[in-house]
Short mmCIF file of N, CA and C in Angstrom, two decimals:
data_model
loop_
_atom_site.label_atom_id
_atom_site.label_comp_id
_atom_site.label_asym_id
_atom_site.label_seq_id
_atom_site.Cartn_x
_atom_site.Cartn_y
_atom_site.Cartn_z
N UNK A 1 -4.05 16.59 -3.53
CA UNK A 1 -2.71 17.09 -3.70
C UNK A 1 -2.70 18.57 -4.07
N UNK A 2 -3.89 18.92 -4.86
CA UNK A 2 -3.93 19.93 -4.89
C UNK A 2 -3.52 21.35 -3.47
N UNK A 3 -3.70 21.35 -2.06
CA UNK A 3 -3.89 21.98 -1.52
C UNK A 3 -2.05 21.46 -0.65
N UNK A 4 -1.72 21.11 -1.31
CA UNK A 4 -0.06 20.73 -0.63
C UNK A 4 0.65 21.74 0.06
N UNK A 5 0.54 22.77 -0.81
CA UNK A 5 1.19 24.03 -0.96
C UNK A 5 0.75 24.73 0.88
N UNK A 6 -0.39 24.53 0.85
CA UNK A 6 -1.13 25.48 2.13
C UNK A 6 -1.07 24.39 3.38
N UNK A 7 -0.98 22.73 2.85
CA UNK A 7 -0.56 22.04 4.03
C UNK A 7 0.04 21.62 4.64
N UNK A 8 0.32 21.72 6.05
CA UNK A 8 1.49 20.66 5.82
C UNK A 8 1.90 19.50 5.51
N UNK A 9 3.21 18.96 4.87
CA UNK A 9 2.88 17.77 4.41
C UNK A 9 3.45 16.69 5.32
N UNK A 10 3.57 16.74 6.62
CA UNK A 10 3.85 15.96 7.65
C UNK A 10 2.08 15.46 7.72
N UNK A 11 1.13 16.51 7.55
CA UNK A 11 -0.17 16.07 7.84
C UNK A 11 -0.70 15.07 6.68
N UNK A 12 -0.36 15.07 5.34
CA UNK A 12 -0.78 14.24 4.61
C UNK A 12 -0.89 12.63 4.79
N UNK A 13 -2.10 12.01 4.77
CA UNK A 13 -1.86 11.08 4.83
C UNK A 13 -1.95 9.85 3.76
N UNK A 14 -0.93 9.75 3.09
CA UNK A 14 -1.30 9.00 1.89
C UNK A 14 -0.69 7.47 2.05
N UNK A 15 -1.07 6.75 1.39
CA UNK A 15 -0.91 5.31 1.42
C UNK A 15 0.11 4.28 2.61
N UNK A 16 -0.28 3.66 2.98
CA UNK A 16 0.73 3.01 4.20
C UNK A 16 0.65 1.60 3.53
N UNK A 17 0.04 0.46 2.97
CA UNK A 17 -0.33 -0.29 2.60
C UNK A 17 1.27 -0.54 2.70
N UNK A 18 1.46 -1.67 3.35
CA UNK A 18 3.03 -2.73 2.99
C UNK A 18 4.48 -1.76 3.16
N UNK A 19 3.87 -0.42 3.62
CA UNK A 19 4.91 0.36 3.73
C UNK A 19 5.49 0.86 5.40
N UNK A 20 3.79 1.39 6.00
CA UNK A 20 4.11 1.59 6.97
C UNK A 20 2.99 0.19 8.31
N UNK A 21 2.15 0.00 7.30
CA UNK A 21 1.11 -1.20 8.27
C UNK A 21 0.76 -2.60 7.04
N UNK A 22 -0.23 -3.09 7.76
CA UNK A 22 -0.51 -4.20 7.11
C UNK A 22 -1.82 -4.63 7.58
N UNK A 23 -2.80 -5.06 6.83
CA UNK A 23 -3.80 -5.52 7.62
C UNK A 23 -3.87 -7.27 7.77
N UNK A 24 -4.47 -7.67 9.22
CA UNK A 24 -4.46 -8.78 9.72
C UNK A 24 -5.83 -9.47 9.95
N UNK A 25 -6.44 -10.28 9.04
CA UNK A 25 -7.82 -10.69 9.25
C UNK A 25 -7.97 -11.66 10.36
N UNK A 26 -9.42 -12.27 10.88
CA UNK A 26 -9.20 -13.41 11.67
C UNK A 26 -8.75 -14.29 11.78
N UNK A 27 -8.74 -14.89 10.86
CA UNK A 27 -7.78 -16.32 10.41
C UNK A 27 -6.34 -15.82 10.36
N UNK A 28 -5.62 -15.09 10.63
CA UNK A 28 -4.48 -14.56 10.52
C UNK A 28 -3.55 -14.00 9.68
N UNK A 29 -4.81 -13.96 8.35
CA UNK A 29 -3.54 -13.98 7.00
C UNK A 29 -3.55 -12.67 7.13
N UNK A 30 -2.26 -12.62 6.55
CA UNK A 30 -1.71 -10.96 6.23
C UNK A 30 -1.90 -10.36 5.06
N UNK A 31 -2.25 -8.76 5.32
CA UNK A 31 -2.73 -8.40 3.64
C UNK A 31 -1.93 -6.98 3.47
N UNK A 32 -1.47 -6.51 2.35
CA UNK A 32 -0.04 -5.21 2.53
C UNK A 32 -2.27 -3.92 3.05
N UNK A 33 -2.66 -4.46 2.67
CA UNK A 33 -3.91 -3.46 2.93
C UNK A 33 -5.35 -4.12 3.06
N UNK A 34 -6.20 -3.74 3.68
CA UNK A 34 -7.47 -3.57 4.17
C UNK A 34 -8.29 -4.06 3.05
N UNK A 35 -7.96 -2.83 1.85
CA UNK A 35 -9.71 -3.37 0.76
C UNK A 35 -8.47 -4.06 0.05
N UNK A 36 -7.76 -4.87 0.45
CA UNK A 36 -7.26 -6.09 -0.89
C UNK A 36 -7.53 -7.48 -0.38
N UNK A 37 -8.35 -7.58 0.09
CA UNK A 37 -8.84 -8.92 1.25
C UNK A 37 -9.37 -9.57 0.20
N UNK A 38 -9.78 -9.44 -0.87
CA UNK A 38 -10.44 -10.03 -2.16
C UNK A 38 -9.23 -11.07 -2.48
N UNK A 39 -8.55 -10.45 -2.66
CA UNK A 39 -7.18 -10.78 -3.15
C UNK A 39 -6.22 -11.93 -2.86
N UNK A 40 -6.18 -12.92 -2.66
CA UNK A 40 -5.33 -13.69 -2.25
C UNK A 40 -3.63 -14.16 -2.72
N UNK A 41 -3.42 -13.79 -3.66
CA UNK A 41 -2.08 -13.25 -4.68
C UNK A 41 -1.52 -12.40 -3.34
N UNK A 42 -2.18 -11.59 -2.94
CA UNK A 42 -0.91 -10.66 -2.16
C UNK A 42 -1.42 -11.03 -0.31
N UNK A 43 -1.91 -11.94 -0.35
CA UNK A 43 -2.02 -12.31 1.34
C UNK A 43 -0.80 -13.21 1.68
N UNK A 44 -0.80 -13.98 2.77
CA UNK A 44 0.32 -14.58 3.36
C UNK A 44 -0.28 -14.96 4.75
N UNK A 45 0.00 -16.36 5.31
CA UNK A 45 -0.93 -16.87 6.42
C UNK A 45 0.22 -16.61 7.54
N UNK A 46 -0.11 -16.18 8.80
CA UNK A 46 0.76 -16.28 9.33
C UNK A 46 1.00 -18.04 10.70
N UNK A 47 0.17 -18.98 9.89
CA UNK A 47 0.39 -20.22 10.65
C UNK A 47 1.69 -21.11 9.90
N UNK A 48 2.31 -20.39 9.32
CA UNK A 48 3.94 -20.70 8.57
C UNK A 48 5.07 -19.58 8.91
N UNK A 49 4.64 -18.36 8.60
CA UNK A 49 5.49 -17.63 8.55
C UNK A 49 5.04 -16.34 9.94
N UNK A 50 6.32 -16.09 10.57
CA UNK A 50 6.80 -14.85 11.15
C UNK A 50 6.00 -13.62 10.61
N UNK A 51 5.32 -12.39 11.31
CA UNK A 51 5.30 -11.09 10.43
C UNK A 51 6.15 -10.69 10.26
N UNK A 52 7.23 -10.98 10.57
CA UNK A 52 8.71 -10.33 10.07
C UNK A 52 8.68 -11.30 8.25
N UNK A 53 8.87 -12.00 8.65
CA UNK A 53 9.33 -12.62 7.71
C UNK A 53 7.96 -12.59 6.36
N UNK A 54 7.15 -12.20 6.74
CA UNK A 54 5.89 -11.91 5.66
C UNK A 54 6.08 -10.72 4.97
N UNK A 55 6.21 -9.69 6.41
CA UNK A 55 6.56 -8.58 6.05
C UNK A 55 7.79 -8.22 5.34
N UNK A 56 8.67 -8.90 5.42
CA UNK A 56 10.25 -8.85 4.35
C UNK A 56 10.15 -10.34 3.21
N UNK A 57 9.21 -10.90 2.96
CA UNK A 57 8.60 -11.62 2.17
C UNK A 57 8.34 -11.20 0.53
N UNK A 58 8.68 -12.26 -0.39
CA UNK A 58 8.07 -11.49 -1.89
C UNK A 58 7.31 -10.70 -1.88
N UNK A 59 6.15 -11.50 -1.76
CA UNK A 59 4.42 -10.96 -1.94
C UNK A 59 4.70 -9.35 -1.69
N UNK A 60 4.99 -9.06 -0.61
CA UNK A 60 4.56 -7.25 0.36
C UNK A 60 5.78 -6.81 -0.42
N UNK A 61 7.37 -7.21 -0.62
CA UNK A 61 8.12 -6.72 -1.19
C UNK A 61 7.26 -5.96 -2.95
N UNK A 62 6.84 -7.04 -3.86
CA UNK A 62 6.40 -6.94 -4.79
C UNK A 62 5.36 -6.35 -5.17
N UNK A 63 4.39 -6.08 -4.01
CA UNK A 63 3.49 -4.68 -3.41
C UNK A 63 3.86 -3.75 -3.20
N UNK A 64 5.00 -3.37 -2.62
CA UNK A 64 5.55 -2.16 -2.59
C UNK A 64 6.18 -1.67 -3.83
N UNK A 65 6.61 -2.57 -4.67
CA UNK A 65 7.48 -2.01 -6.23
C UNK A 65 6.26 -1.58 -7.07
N UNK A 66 4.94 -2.14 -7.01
CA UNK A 66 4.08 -1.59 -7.96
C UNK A 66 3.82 -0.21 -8.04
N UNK A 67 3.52 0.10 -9.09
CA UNK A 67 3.68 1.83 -9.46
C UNK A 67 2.81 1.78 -10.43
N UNK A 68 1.69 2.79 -10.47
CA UNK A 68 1.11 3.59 -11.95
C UNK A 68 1.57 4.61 -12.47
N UNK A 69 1.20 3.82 -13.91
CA UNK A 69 1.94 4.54 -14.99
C UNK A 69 1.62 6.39 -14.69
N UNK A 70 0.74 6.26 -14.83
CA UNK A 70 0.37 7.88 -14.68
C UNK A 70 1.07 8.66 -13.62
N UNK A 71 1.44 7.79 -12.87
CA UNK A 71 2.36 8.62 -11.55
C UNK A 71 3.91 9.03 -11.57
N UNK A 72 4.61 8.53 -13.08
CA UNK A 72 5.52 8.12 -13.44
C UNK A 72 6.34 9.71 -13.54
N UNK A 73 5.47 10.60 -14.02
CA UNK A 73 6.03 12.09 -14.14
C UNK A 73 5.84 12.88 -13.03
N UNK A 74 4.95 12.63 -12.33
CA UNK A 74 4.23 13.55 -10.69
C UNK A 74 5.56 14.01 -10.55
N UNK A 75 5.35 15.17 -9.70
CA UNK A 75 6.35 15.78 -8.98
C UNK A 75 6.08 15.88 -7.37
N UNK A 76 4.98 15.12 -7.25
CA UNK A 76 4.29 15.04 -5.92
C UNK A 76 4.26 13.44 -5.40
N UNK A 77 4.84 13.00 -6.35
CA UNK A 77 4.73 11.11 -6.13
C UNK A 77 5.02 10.75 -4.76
N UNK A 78 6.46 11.34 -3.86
CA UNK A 78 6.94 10.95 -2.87
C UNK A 78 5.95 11.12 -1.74
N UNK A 79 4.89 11.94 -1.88
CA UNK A 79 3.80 12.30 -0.98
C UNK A 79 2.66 11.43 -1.08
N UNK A 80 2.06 11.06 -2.10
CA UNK A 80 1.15 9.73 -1.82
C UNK A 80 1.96 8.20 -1.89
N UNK A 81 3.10 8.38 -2.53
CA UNK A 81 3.50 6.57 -2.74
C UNK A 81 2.99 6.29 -3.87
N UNK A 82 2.53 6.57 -4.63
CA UNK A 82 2.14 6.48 -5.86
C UNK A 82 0.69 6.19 -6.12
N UNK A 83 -0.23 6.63 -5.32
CA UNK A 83 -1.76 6.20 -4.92
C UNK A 83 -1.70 4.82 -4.86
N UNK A 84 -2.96 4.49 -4.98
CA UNK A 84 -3.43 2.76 -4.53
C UNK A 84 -2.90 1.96 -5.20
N UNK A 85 -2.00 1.01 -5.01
CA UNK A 85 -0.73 0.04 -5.45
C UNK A 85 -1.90 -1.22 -5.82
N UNK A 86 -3.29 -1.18 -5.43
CA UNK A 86 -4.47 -2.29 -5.84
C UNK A 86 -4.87 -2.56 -6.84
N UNK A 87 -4.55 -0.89 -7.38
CA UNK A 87 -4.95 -0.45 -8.93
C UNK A 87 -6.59 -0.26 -8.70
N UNK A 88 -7.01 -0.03 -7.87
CA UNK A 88 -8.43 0.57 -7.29
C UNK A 88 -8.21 2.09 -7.72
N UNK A 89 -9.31 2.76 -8.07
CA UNK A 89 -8.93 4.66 -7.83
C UNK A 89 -9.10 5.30 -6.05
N UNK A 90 -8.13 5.13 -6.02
CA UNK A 90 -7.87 5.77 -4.50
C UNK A 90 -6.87 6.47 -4.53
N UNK A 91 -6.29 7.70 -4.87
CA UNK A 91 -5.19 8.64 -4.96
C UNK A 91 -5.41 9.57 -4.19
N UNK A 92 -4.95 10.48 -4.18
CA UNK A 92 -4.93 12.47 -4.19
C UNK A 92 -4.72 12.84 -5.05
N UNK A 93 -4.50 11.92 -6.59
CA UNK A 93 -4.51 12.67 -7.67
C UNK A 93 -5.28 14.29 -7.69
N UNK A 94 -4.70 15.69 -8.55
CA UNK A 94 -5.27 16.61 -8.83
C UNK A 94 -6.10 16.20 -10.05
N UNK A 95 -5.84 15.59 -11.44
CA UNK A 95 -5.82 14.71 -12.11
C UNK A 95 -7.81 14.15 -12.41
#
């Protein structure tokens, strides 16, 4: 985040997880992201449900509301999404 200023921020690419994609394993379950495959709390099978309906579903809804605390003052928040919603360290924190 540091280098915002000099980039553009159409080029930034920060978090998509449940926002803009989703990842889809073999068995079909749906995950709001990639390294949360551990995770089964925020998956969803799709041999019941629609990706529509996964995707406008609690689980990914309730993935997208998570927020860290530390991100709470940023003035740059709207540009990553609030880093990794996994609670993994994966940001652009300057920090």
């Amino acid at each position: 985040m540091r280098w915002t200023d000099a980039v553009p921020v159409a080029s930034i690419d920060a978090c998509e997880a449940a926002t803009f994609s989703m990842y889809i394993d073999s068995r079909m379950n749906c995950y709001p992201c990639s390294f949360g495959i551990w995770d089964k709390d925020i998956s969803e099978s799709m041999s019941c449900k629609t990706i529509r309906e996964i995707w406008q579903g609690e689980k990914f809804i309730d993935f997208r509301e998570r927020k860290k605390v530390k991100c709470s003052n940023c003035g740059r928040r709207e540009l990553c999404l609030d880093g990794c919603r996994l609670g993994i360290n994966i940001d652009m924190c300057i920090d």
